[in-house]
mmCIF file of C-alpha atoms and ligand atoms in Angstrom:
data_model
loop_
_atom_site.group_PDB
_atom_site.id
_atom_site.type_symbol
_atom_site.label_atom_id
_atom_site.label_comp_id
_atom_site.label_asym_id
_atom_site.label_seq_id
_atom_site.Cartn_x
_atom_site.Cartn_y
_atom_site.Cartn_z
ATOM 1 C CA UNK A 1 7.288 -38.157 3.162
ATOM 2 C CA UNK A 2 9.554 -35.333 1.980
ATOM 3 C CA UNK A 3 12.959 -35.200 3.692
ATOM 4 C CA UNK A 4 13.407 -31.978 5.628
ATOM 5 C CA UNK A 5 16.505 -30.997 3.602
ATOM 6 C CA UNK A 6 14.329 -30.996 0.452
ATOM 7 C CA UNK A 7 11.790 -28.498 1.839
ATOM 8 C CA UNK A 8 12.155 -25.009 0.508
ATOM 9 C CA UNK A 9 12.096 -22.131 2.970
ATOM 10 C CA UNK A 10 9.415 -19.480 2.333
ATOM 11 C CA UNK A 11 12.131 -16.843 2.587
ATOM 12 C CA UNK A 12 13.778 -18.283 -0.531
ATOM 13 C CA UNK A 13 10.606 -18.042 -2.608
ATOM 14 C CA UNK A 14 9.364 -14.770 -1.133
ATOM 15 C CA UNK A 15 5.787 -13.510 -0.961
ATOM 16 C CA UNK A 16 5.394 -12.909 -4.680
ATOM 17 C CA UNK A 17 6.995 -16.223 -5.737
ATOM 18 C CA UNK A 18 4.598 -18.000 -3.410
ATOM 19 C CA UNK A 19 1.573 -16.153 -4.842
ATOM 20 C CA UNK A 20 2.777 -17.108 -8.334
ATOM 21 C CA UNK A 21 2.912 -20.786 -7.272
ATOM 22 C CA UNK A 22 -0.638 -20.526 -5.911
ATOM 23 C CA UNK A 23 -1.775 -18.840 -9.130
ATOM 24 C CA UNK A 24 -0.254 -21.598 -11.272
ATOM 25 C CA UNK A 25 -1.910 -24.310 -9.182
ATOM 26 C CA UNK A 26 -5.469 -22.932 -9.467
ATOM 27 C CA UNK A 27 -7.942 -24.881 -11.566
ATOM 28 C CA UNK A 28 -9.152 -23.482 -14.889
ATOM 29 C CA UNK A 29 -11.072 -20.332 -14.180
ATOM 30 C CA UNK A 30 -14.677 -19.791 -15.106
ATOM 31 C CA UNK A 31 -15.419 -17.566 -18.132
ATOM 32 C CA UNK A 32 -16.995 -14.976 -15.847
ATOM 33 C CA UNK A 33 -13.629 -14.427 -14.095
ATOM 34 C CA UNK A 34 -12.105 -11.593 -16.099
ATOM 35 C CA UNK A 35 -9.156 -10.929 -13.760
ATOM 36 C CA UNK A 36 -8.046 -13.580 -11.260
ATOM 37 C CA UNK A 37 -4.989 -13.754 -9.002
ATOM 38 C CA UNK A 38 -2.392 -11.065 -9.717
ATOM 39 C CA UNK A 39 -4.077 -7.672 -9.666
ATOM 40 C CA UNK A 40 -5.251 -5.308 -6.923
ATOM 41 C CA UNK A 41 -8.695 -6.867 -7.064
ATOM 42 C CA UNK A 42 -10.306 -9.741 -8.942
ATOM 43 C CA UNK A 43 -12.850 -8.775 -11.612
ATOM 44 C CA UNK A 44 -15.957 -10.871 -12.333
ATOM 45 C CA UNK A 45 -18.609 -10.267 -14.936
ATOM 46 C CA UNK A 46 -21.970 -9.756 -13.213
ATOM 47 C CA UNK A 47 -24.045 -8.493 -16.134
ATOM 48 C CA UNK A 48 -23.305 -7.107 -19.603
ATOM 49 C CA UNK A 49 -22.844 -3.656 -18.061
ATOM 50 C CA UNK A 50 -21.404 -4.268 -14.576
ATOM 51 C CA UNK A 51 -18.286 -5.911 -13.177
ATOM 52 C CA UNK A 52 -17.823 -7.077 -9.584
ATOM 53 C CA UNK A 53 -14.471 -6.294 -7.895
ATOM 54 C CA UNK A 54 -13.254 -8.389 -4.937
ATOM 55 C CA UNK A 55 -10.192 -8.019 -2.732
ATOM 56 C CA UNK A 56 -9.003 -9.092 0.722
ATOM 57 C CA UNK A 57 -6.130 -8.028 2.973
ATOM 58 C CA UNK A 58 -4.982 -9.242 6.374
ATOM 59 C CA UNK A 59 -3.386 -7.379 9.236
ATOM 60 C CA UNK A 60 -1.469 -9.381 11.822
ATOM 61 C CA UNK A 61 -0.216 -8.008 15.119
ATOM 62 C CA UNK A 62 3.576 -7.939 15.079
ATOM 63 C CA UNK A 63 3.646 -8.042 11.274
ATOM 64 C CA UNK A 64 1.410 -5.162 10.175
ATOM 65 C CA UNK A 65 0.879 -3.255 13.390
ATOM 66 C CA UNK A 66 2.117 -2.914 16.933
ATOM 67 C CA UNK A 67 -0.457 -2.189 19.649
ATOM 68 C CA UNK A 68 2.085 -0.227 21.701
ATOM 69 C CA UNK A 69 1.649 2.669 19.269
ATOM 70 C CA UNK A 70 -1.508 1.863 17.321
ATOM 71 C CA UNK A 71 -4.897 2.745 18.788
ATOM 72 C CA UNK A 72 -7.883 0.549 18.000
ATOM 73 C CA UNK A 73 -9.864 3.285 16.228
ATOM 74 C CA UNK A 74 -6.982 3.823 13.774
ATOM 75 C CA UNK A 75 -6.563 0.073 13.353
ATOM 76 C CA UNK A 76 -10.218 -0.292 12.343
ATOM 77 C CA UNK A 77 -9.950 2.683 9.994
ATOM 78 C CA UNK A 78 -6.775 1.351 8.380
ATOM 79 C CA UNK A 79 -8.103 -2.214 8.007
ATOM 80 C CA UNK A 80 -10.967 -0.885 5.902
ATOM 81 C CA UNK A 81 -8.853 1.753 4.120
ATOM 82 C CA UNK A 82 -6.236 -0.641 2.760
ATOM 83 C CA UNK A 83 -8.949 -2.836 1.240
ATOM 84 C CA UNK A 84 -10.849 0.087 -0.264
ATOM 85 C CA UNK A 85 -7.525 1.267 -1.673
ATOM 86 C CA UNK A 86 -7.321 -1.917 -3.766
ATOM 87 C CA UNK A 87 -10.809 -1.212 -5.148
ATOM 88 C CA UNK A 88 -9.683 2.381 -5.843
ATOM 89 C CA UNK A 89 -6.615 1.051 -7.688
ATOM 90 C CA UNK A 90 -8.924 -0.673 -10.190
ATOM 91 C CA UNK A 91 -10.965 2.524 -10.552
ATOM 92 C CA UNK A 92 -13.917 0.865 -8.809
ATOM 93 C CA UNK A 93 -16.655 1.944 -6.434
ATOM 94 C CA UNK A 94 -16.535 0.091 -3.087
ATOM 95 C CA UNK A 95 -19.937 -1.265 -2.009
ATOM 96 C CA UNK A 96 -19.664 -4.023 0.626
ATOM 97 C CA UNK A 97 -17.216 -5.198 3.236
ATOM 98 C CA UNK A 98 -16.763 -8.245 5.543
ATOM 99 C CA UNK A 99 -14.498 -8.331 8.599
ATOM 100 C CA UNK A 100 -13.018 -11.348 10.390
ATOM 101 C CA UNK A 101 -11.191 -11.152 13.691
ATOM 102 C CA UNK A 102 -8.984 -13.528 15.692
ATOM 103 C CA UNK A 103 -8.946 -11.946 19.143
ATOM 104 C CA UNK A 104 -6.434 -12.778 21.914
ATOM 105 C CA UNK A 105 -7.489 -12.693 25.609
ATOM 106 C CA UNK A 106 -5.591 -9.407 26.180
ATOM 107 C CA UNK A 107 -8.029 -7.406 24.001
ATOM 108 C CA UNK A 108 -11.120 -5.909 25.665
ATOM 109 C CA UNK A 109 -14.714 -5.426 24.507
ATOM 110 C CA UNK A 110 -14.164 -1.641 24.555
ATOM 111 C CA UNK A 111 -11.127 -1.952 22.301
ATOM 112 C CA UNK A 112 -13.099 -3.976 19.749
ATOM 113 C CA UNK A 113 -15.866 -1.348 19.919
ATOM 114 C CA UNK A 114 -13.235 1.320 19.159
ATOM 115 C CA UNK A 115 -11.937 -0.787 16.272
ATOM 116 C CA UNK A 116 -15.428 -0.848 14.726
ATOM 117 C CA UNK A 117 -15.923 2.881 15.360
ATOM 118 C CA UNK A 118 -12.829 3.549 13.234
ATOM 119 C CA UNK A 119 -13.750 0.988 10.599
ATOM 120 C CA UNK A 120 -17.304 2.286 10.285
ATOM 121 C CA UNK A 121 -16.141 5.908 10.069
ATOM 122 C CA UNK A 122 -14.071 5.025 7.005
ATOM 123 C CA UNK A 123 -16.819 2.871 5.488
ATOM 124 C CA UNK A 124 -19.427 5.604 6.040
ATOM 125 C CA UNK A 125 -17.272 8.072 4.096
ATOM 126 C CA UNK A 126 -17.410 5.727 1.133
ATOM 127 C CA UNK A 127 -21.002 4.532 1.507
ATOM 128 C CA UNK A 128 -19.728 0.973 1.955
ATOM 129 C CA UNK A 129 -21.842 -1.449 4.007
ATOM 130 C CA UNK A 130 -20.394 -3.933 6.502
ATOM 131 C CA UNK A 131 -22.386 -7.078 5.697
ATOM 132 C CA UNK A 132 -20.661 -9.940 7.520
ATOM 133 C CA UNK A 133 -17.495 -11.580 8.754
ATOM 134 C CA UNK A 134 -16.273 -14.071 11.346
ATOM 135 C CA UNK A 135 -15.125 -13.904 14.988
ATOM 136 C CA UNK A 136 -12.681 -16.332 16.641
ATOM 137 C CA UNK A 137 -10.336 -16.468 19.603
ATOM 138 C CA UNK A 138 -6.614 -16.322 18.955
ATOM 139 C CA UNK A 139 -3.978 -17.599 21.406
ATOM 140 C CA UNK A 140 -1.656 -14.573 21.247
ATOM 141 C CA UNK A 141 -1.867 -12.101 18.380
ATOM 142 C CA UNK A 142 -4.731 -10.012 17.072
ATOM 143 C CA UNK A 143 -5.582 -11.081 13.502
ATOM 144 C CA UNK A 144 -7.741 -8.995 11.183
ATOM 145 C CA UNK A 145 -8.975 -9.995 7.756
ATOM 146 C CA UNK A 146 -11.148 -7.735 5.628
ATOM 147 C CA UNK A 147 -12.879 -8.422 2.334
ATOM 148 C CA UNK A 148 -14.052 -5.538 0.145
ATOM 149 C CA UNK A 149 -16.432 -5.867 -2.771
ATOM 150 C CA UNK A 150 -16.949 -3.145 -5.322
ATOM 151 C CA UNK A 151 -18.201 -2.493 -8.805
ATOM 152 C CA UNK A 152 -17.091 -0.877 -12.027
ATOM 153 C CA UNK A 153 -18.857 -0.281 -15.318
ATOM 154 C CA UNK A 154 -18.018 -3.147 -17.710
ATOM 155 C CA UNK A 155 -14.431 -2.976 -18.984
ATOM 156 C CA UNK A 156 -13.646 0.367 -17.304
ATOM 157 C CA UNK A 157 -11.536 -1.151 -14.529
ATOM 158 C CA UNK A 158 -7.793 -0.466 -14.838
ATOM 159 C CA UNK A 159 -5.376 -3.370 -14.515
ATOM 160 C CA UNK A 160 -1.679 -3.559 -13.724
ATOM 161 C CA UNK A 161 -0.811 -5.035 -17.123
ATOM 162 C CA UNK A 162 -1.691 -2.282 -19.608
ATOM 163 C CA UNK A 163 1.418 -0.025 -19.437
ATOM 164 C CA UNK A 164 3.046 0.670 -22.831
ATOM 165 C CA UNK A 165 6.468 2.029 -23.794
ATOM 166 C CA UNK A 166 6.281 5.819 -23.973
ATOM 167 C CA UNK A 167 3.527 6.029 -21.308
ATOM 168 C CA UNK A 168 4.159 8.642 -18.650
ATOM 169 C CA UNK A 169 4.164 7.512 -15.022
ATOM 170 C CA UNK A 170 2.066 9.449 -12.495
ATOM 171 C CA UNK A 171 1.534 9.240 -8.738
ATOM 172 C CA UNK A 172 -1.098 10.868 -6.562
ATOM 173 C CA UNK A 173 -0.339 12.798 -3.368
ATOM 174 C CA UNK A 174 3.105 12.587 -1.777
ATOM 175 C CA UNK A 175 5.181 9.461 -1.131
ATOM 176 C CA UNK A 176 7.164 8.207 1.843
ATOM 177 C CA UNK A 177 5.156 9.969 4.581
ATOM 178 C CA UNK A 178 3.720 6.767 6.025
ATOM 179 C CA UNK A 179 7.113 5.043 6.354
ATOM 180 C CA UNK A 180 8.593 8.069 8.121
ATOM 181 C CA UNK A 181 5.514 8.204 10.352
ATOM 182 C CA UNK A 182 6.094 4.553 11.292
ATOM 183 C CA UNK A 183 9.731 5.265 12.109
ATOM 184 C CA UNK A 184 8.764 8.173 14.362
ATOM 185 C CA UNK A 185 6.188 5.962 16.118
ATOM 186 C CA UNK A 186 8.781 3.213 16.594
ATOM 187 C CA UNK A 187 11.377 5.641 17.918
ATOM 188 C CA UNK A 188 8.782 6.978 20.374
ATOM 189 C CA UNK A 189 7.768 3.549 21.618
ATOM 190 C CA UNK A 190 11.385 2.389 22.016
ATOM 191 C CA UNK A 191 12.091 5.615 23.871
ATOM 192 C CA UNK A 192 9.147 4.961 26.192
ATOM 193 C CA UNK A 193 10.149 1.341 26.771
ATOM 194 C CA UNK A 194 13.868 1.782 27.306
ATOM 195 C CA UNK A 195 14.496 5.354 28.307
ATOM 196 C CA UNK A 196 15.896 7.926 25.928
ATOM 197 C CA UNK A 197 19.109 6.193 24.967
ATOM 198 C CA UNK A 198 17.895 4.596 21.737
ATOM 199 C CA UNK A 199 19.524 5.940 18.639
ATOM 200 C CA UNK A 200 17.981 6.692 15.284
ATOM 201 C CA UNK A 201 19.781 5.571 12.120
ATOM 202 C CA UNK A 202 21.851 8.721 11.988
ATOM 203 C CA UNK A 203 24.982 8.309 14.089
ATOM 204 C CA UNK A 204 24.926 10.697 16.999
ATOM 205 C CA UNK A 205 21.221 11.517 16.829
ATOM 206 C CA UNK A 206 19.081 10.109 19.617
ATOM 207 C CA UNK A 207 15.442 9.254 19.088
ATOM 208 C CA UNK A 208 14.529 11.723 21.830
ATOM 209 C CA UNK A 209 16.330 14.458 19.882
ATOM 210 C CA UNK A 210 14.537 13.418 16.690
ATOM 211 C CA UNK A 211 11.194 13.596 18.420
ATOM 212 C CA UNK A 212 11.756 16.908 20.147
ATOM 213 C CA UNK A 213 13.194 18.473 16.999
ATOM 214 C CA UNK A 214 10.291 17.164 14.968
ATOM 215 C CA UNK A 215 7.761 18.432 17.462
ATOM 216 C CA UNK A 216 8.504 21.865 16.088
ATOM 217 C CA UNK A 217 6.219 22.281 14.265
ATOM 218 C CA UNK A 218 4.222 19.464 15.818
ATOM 219 C CA UNK A 219 1.744 19.321 12.956
ATOM 220 C CA UNK A 220 4.467 18.124 10.554
ATOM 221 C CA UNK A 221 5.123 15.040 12.696
ATOM 222 C CA UNK A 222 1.427 14.469 13.216
ATOM 223 C CA UNK A 223 0.752 14.522 9.476
ATOM 224 C CA UNK A 224 3.324 11.745 8.922
ATOM 225 C CA UNK A 225 1.937 9.651 11.787
ATOM 226 C CA UNK A 226 -1.610 10.272 10.578
ATOM 227 C CA UNK A 227 -0.669 9.093 7.087
ATOM 228 C CA UNK A 228 0.628 5.857 8.616
ATOM 229 C CA UNK A 229 -2.196 5.185 11.053
ATOM 230 C CA UNK A 230 -5.162 6.515 9.071
ATOM 231 C CA UNK A 231 -4.442 6.332 5.348
ATOM 232 C CA UNK A 232 -7.115 7.680 3.027
ATOM 233 C CA UNK A 233 -8.007 5.412 0.089
ATOM 234 C CA UNK A 234 -8.067 7.434 -3.138
ATOM 235 C CA UNK A 235 -11.476 6.146 -4.198
ATOM 236 C CA UNK A 236 -12.812 9.278 -5.911
ATOM 237 C CA UNK A 237 -9.499 9.942 -7.638
ATOM 238 C CA UNK A 238 -9.226 6.347 -8.859
ATOM 239 C CA UNK A 239 -12.733 6.441 -10.324
ATOM 240 C CA UNK A 240 -12.180 9.758 -12.027
ATOM 241 C CA UNK A 241 -8.898 8.538 -13.519
ATOM 242 C CA UNK A 242 -10.395 5.215 -14.673
ATOM 243 C CA UNK A 243 -13.602 6.654 -16.111
ATOM 244 C CA UNK A 244 -11.620 9.238 -18.103
ATOM 245 C CA UNK A 245 -10.383 6.432 -20.340
ATOM 246 C CA UNK A 246 -6.907 8.078 -20.365
ATOM 247 C CA UNK A 247 -5.039 5.523 -18.301
ATOM 248 C CA UNK A 248 -3.388 2.230 -19.321
ATOM 249 C CA UNK A 249 -2.303 0.712 -15.982
ATOM 250 C CA UNK A 250 -2.886 1.450 -12.303
ATOM 251 C CA UNK A 251 -1.920 0.055 -8.871
ATOM 252 C CA UNK A 252 -2.031 1.447 -5.345
ATOM 253 C CA UNK A 253 1.259 1.978 -3.547
ATOM 254 C CA UNK A 254 1.078 -0.452 -0.652
ATOM 255 C CA UNK A 255 4.594 -1.948 -0.744
ATOM 256 C CA UNK A 256 6.610 1.117 -1.895
ATOM 257 C CA UNK A 257 7.017 2.883 -5.248
ATOM 258 C CA UNK A 258 9.847 0.604 -6.431
ATOM 259 C CA UNK A 259 7.924 -2.606 -5.672
ATOM 260 C CA UNK A 260 4.572 -1.454 -6.988
ATOM 261 C CA UNK A 261 6.089 -0.013 -10.174
ATOM 262 C CA UNK A 262 7.844 -3.364 -10.537
ATOM 263 C CA UNK A 263 4.434 -5.111 -10.496
ATOM 264 C CA UNK A 264 3.227 -2.852 -13.328
ATOM 265 C CA UNK A 265 6.458 -3.427 -15.305
ATOM 266 C CA UNK A 266 6.442 -7.206 -14.807
ATOM 267 C CA UNK A 267 2.814 -7.594 -15.756
ATOM 268 C CA UNK A 268 3.058 -5.200 -18.721
ATOM 269 C CA UNK A 269 6.424 -6.567 -19.982
ATOM 270 C CA UNK A 270 8.018 -3.123 -19.917
ATOM 271 C CA UNK A 271 10.630 -1.136 -17.966
ATOM 272 C CA UNK A 272 10.568 2.306 -16.376
ATOM 273 C CA UNK A 273 12.694 5.389 -15.812
ATOM 274 C CA UNK A 274 11.774 7.487 -12.764
ATOM 275 C CA UNK A 275 13.134 11.025 -12.322
ATOM 276 C CA UNK A 276 14.099 11.005 -8.658
ATOM 277 C CA UNK A 277 13.730 14.774 -8.325
ATOM 278 C CA UNK A 278 10.154 14.652 -9.568
ATOM 279 C CA UNK A 279 8.938 12.223 -6.891
ATOM 280 C CA UNK A 280 6.507 14.285 -4.774
ATOM 281 C CA UNK A 281 7.868 14.652 -1.243
ATOM 282 C CA UNK A 282 5.927 16.531 1.438
ATOM 283 C CA UNK A 283 7.635 19.352 3.379
ATOM 284 C CA UNK A 284 6.949 17.316 6.549
ATOM 285 C CA UNK A 285 8.873 14.325 5.170
ATOM 286 C CA UNK A 286 11.784 16.492 4.011
ATOM 287 C CA UNK A 287 12.117 17.856 7.509
ATOM 288 C CA UNK A 288 11.676 14.499 9.246
ATOM 289 C CA UNK A 289 14.049 12.643 6.926
ATOM 290 C CA UNK A 290 16.867 15.048 7.739
ATOM 291 C CA UNK A 291 16.467 14.163 11.426
ATOM 292 C CA UNK A 292 15.893 10.463 10.888
ATOM 293 C CA UNK A 293 19.138 10.202 8.902
ATOM 294 C CA UNK A 294 17.599 8.942 5.659
ATOM 295 C CA UNK A 295 16.905 10.551 2.320
ATOM 296 C CA UNK A 296 13.223 11.295 1.612
ATOM 297 C CA UNK A 297 13.609 9.342 -1.653
ATOM 298 C CA UNK A 298 14.511 6.233 0.351
ATOM 299 C CA UNK A 299 11.158 6.404 2.146
ATOM 300 C CA UNK A 300 9.309 7.066 -1.122
ATOM 301 C CA UNK A 301 10.919 4.174 -3.027
ATOM 302 C CA UNK A 302 11.040 1.532 -0.306
ATOM 303 C CA UNK A 303 8.711 2.675 2.450
ATOM 304 C CA UNK A 304 5.284 1.482 1.453
ATOM 305 C CA UNK A 305 1.830 1.974 2.979
ATOM 306 C CA UNK A 306 1.294 5.302 1.229
ATOM 307 C CA UNK A 307 -1.912 4.022 -0.428
ATOM 308 C CA UNK A 308 -1.491 6.581 -3.193
ATOM 309 C CA UNK A 309 -2.258 5.690 -6.817
ATOM 310 C CA UNK A 310 0.467 4.896 -9.353
ATOM 311 C CA UNK A 311 -0.689 4.922 -12.972
ATOM 312 C CA UNK A 312 0.553 5.232 -16.537
ATOM 313 C CA UNK A 313 -0.956 7.094 -19.490
ATOM 314 C CA UNK A 314 0.097 7.971 -23.041
ATOM 315 C CA UNK A 315 1.908 11.320 -23.379
ATOM 316 C CA UNK A 316 -1.007 12.650 -25.456
ATOM 317 C CA UNK A 317 -3.275 12.366 -22.383
ATOM 318 C CA UNK A 318 -1.092 14.367 -19.967
ATOM 319 C CA UNK A 319 -3.003 17.605 -20.493
ATOM 320 C CA UNK A 320 -6.342 15.933 -19.917
ATOM 321 C CA UNK A 321 -5.121 14.197 -16.768
ATOM 322 C CA UNK A 322 -3.735 17.412 -15.328
ATOM 323 C CA UNK A 323 -7.018 19.179 -16.180
ATOM 324 C CA UNK A 324 -8.878 17.021 -13.601
ATOM 325 C CA UNK A 325 -7.365 19.183 -10.875
ATOM 326 C CA UNK A 326 -6.248 16.117 -8.870
ATOM 327 C CA UNK A 327 -2.965 16.245 -6.929
ATOM 328 C CA UNK A 328 -1.059 14.016 -9.362
ATOM 329 C CA UNK A 329 2.578 14.343 -10.439
ATOM 330 C CA UNK A 330 4.328 12.990 -13.519
ATOM 331 C CA UNK A 331 7.444 11.186 -12.282
ATOM 332 C CA UNK A 332 8.813 9.217 -15.225
ATOM 333 C CA UNK A 333 8.318 7.171 -18.336
ATOM 334 C CA UNK A 334 7.631 3.557 -19.291
ATOM 335 C CA UNK A 335 10.416 2.093 -21.448
ATOM 336 C CA UNK A 336 10.680 -0.840 -23.838
ATOM 337 C CA UNK A 337 13.749 -2.378 -22.152
ATOM 338 C CA UNK A 338 12.634 -4.355 -19.130
ATOM 339 C CA UNK A 339 14.729 -2.480 -16.585
ATOM 340 C CA UNK A 340 13.738 -0.061 -13.877
ATOM 341 C CA UNK A 341 15.973 2.981 -13.442
ATOM 342 C CA UNK A 342 16.053 6.143 -11.397
ATOM 343 C CA UNK A 343 17.494 9.231 -13.074
ATOM 344 C CA UNK A 344 19.002 11.961 -10.893
ATOM 345 C CA UNK A 345 19.138 15.713 -11.591
ATOM 346 C CA UNK A 346 22.437 15.332 -13.493
ATOM 347 C CA UNK A 347 20.959 12.623 -15.755
ATOM 348 C CA UNK A 348 22.867 9.817 -13.989
ATOM 349 C CA UNK A 349 20.922 6.553 -13.997
ATOM 350 C CA UNK A 350 20.860 3.953 -11.226
ATOM 351 C CA UNK A 351 19.146 0.551 -11.326
ATOM 352 C CA UNK A 352 15.982 0.556 -9.221
ATOM 353 C CA UNK A 353 15.239 -2.714 -7.456
ATOM 354 C CA UNK A 354 11.883 -3.573 -5.943
ATOM 355 C CA UNK A 355 12.930 -2.808 -2.386
ATOM 356 C CA UNK A 356 9.546 -2.428 -0.728
ATOM 357 C CA UNK A 357 7.894 -4.713 1.739
ATOM 358 C CA UNK A 358 7.970 -8.461 1.029
ATOM 359 C CA UNK A 359 6.547 -10.944 3.517
ATOM 360 C CA UNK A 360 8.876 -13.706 4.729
ATOM 361 C CA UNK A 361 11.646 -11.147 5.007
ATOM 362 C CA UNK A 362 11.923 -9.408 8.386
ATOM 363 C CA UNK A 363 8.888 -7.363 9.433
ATOM 364 C CA UNK A 364 9.310 -3.614 10.102
ATOM 365 C CA UNK A 365 7.010 -4.086 13.097
ATOM 366 C CA UNK A 366 9.211 -6.727 14.741
ATOM 367 C CA UNK A 367 11.232 -5.013 17.406
HETATM 368 P P1 ADP O 1 -2.121 -5.988 -2.804
HETATM 369 O O1 ADP O 1 -0.794 -5.576 -2.250
HETATM 370 O O2 ADP O 1 -2.648 -5.080 -3.875
HETATM 371 O O3 ADP O 1 -3.151 -6.292 -1.744
HETATM 372 P P2 ADP O 1 -1.075 -8.614 -3.017
HETATM 373 O O4 ADP O 1 0.364 -8.465 -3.373
HETATM 374 O O5 ADP O 1 -1.446 -8.873 -1.607
HETATM 375 O O6 ADP O 1 -1.867 -7.361 -3.584
HETATM 376 O O7 ADP O 1 -1.700 -9.780 -3.878
HETATM 377 C C1 ADP O 1 -1.456 -9.875 -5.264
HETATM 378 C C2 ADP O 1 -2.473 -10.813 -5.875
HETATM 379 O O8 ADP O 1 -2.330 -12.126 -5.346
HETATM 380 C C3 ADP O 1 -3.920 -10.433 -5.628
HETATM 381 O O9 ADP O 1 -4.654 -10.778 -6.800
HETATM 382 C C4 ADP O 1 -4.333 -11.335 -4.482
HETATM 383 O O10 ADP O 1 -5.724 -11.574 -4.468
HETATM 384 C C5 ADP O 1 -3.554 -12.605 -4.799
HETATM 385 N N1 ADP O 1 -3.244 -13.433 -3.623
HETATM 386 C C6 ADP O 1 -2.414 -13.126 -2.586
HETATM 387 N N2 ADP O 1 -2.341 -14.133 -1.702
HETATM 388 C C7 ADP O 1 -3.137 -15.127 -2.188
HETATM 389 C C8 ADP O 1 -3.503 -16.427 -1.728
HETATM 390 N N3 ADP O 1 -3.011 -16.924 -0.580
HETATM 391 N N4 ADP O 1 -4.362 -17.156 -2.483
HETATM 392 C C9 ADP O 1 -4.879 -16.657 -3.639
HETATM 393 N N5 ADP O 1 -4.571 -15.447 -4.122
HETATM 394 C C10 ADP O 1 -3.715 -14.684 -3.422
HETATM 395 MG MG1 MG O 2 -2.961 -3.092 -4.200
#
């Protein structure tokens, strides 16, 4: 029996340290496993021409979502979207999906029906079939686990580990919108629960003021909230990028730019310099950030849940990548020295730490 003082707390090891321990403890993998633990999806050889992609993600009430401001349709949509995003990050085509639920007594039949309406709407968009799952009771919290299976032509999937010094770093879409959307939702729900006296992070600005200011124009706020509640997996973009053969490494931004770039750097044994001014920020986020008392870059680097693609490609491929007509932005460069830096408009460099979401630290959904 191990003495309690010898037991290590999960918070000391962190989510990624724990995954590394699990990875090290797995038995020798079969030759058909081409990519095991450590990438967005596992890759298995199915035939000489086709690879199977497999990924799973959980959503736990109080950790990943809060039912006071998340509707069941959006929850179903998002549960599927975040899994398809991992298939997209490998450049794969999603094909099949399984869903498992742990349902507490407080959830109704109608709410579960709404959940599946949202989930199926997202799956239908991507021609992905729901083929199974599991259903259990749960004493308190709603638990959701989704598995997504996809395919890619042999050896065309893009891993996290291929980045090379001199590669340019690209992201799709805009970053930080989802995190700001979450903050607006939280401010709204606190306001509802406790009156209007709850303050945002900016001294002297009340959440009610933030909300009413942001309501003008209302669509700006709604686009941030929408990005948080109903992210769109970049499946078509990921496939186009992967099949082009231009790209060396790719990941989806689920934990925040700094953390997900860190995964690419760690697994590729490289560093990175990101030009802060080049990070794509939406007009809606610029406006919201000013009222929420944070810089837009903070949300982009640390926010997470954008589900955009982050990828690297040799400089010689920039023209070709831009010719696809996808909304992608070059934001920096992969370096030989294993450090991550941000560079501001004056050329001043600052160390960039992986500051995105890490389980076993405090949850953003815990109020
Ligand atoms: P993502 O954010 O892209 O979903 P994660 O950080 O959740 O990726 O997971 C990183 C890698 O670790 C993936 O290959 C995932 O399958 C694997 N992984 C995470 N948790 C476990 C676990 N408990 N057992 C085995 N593999 C795991
Ligand atoms: Mg991922």
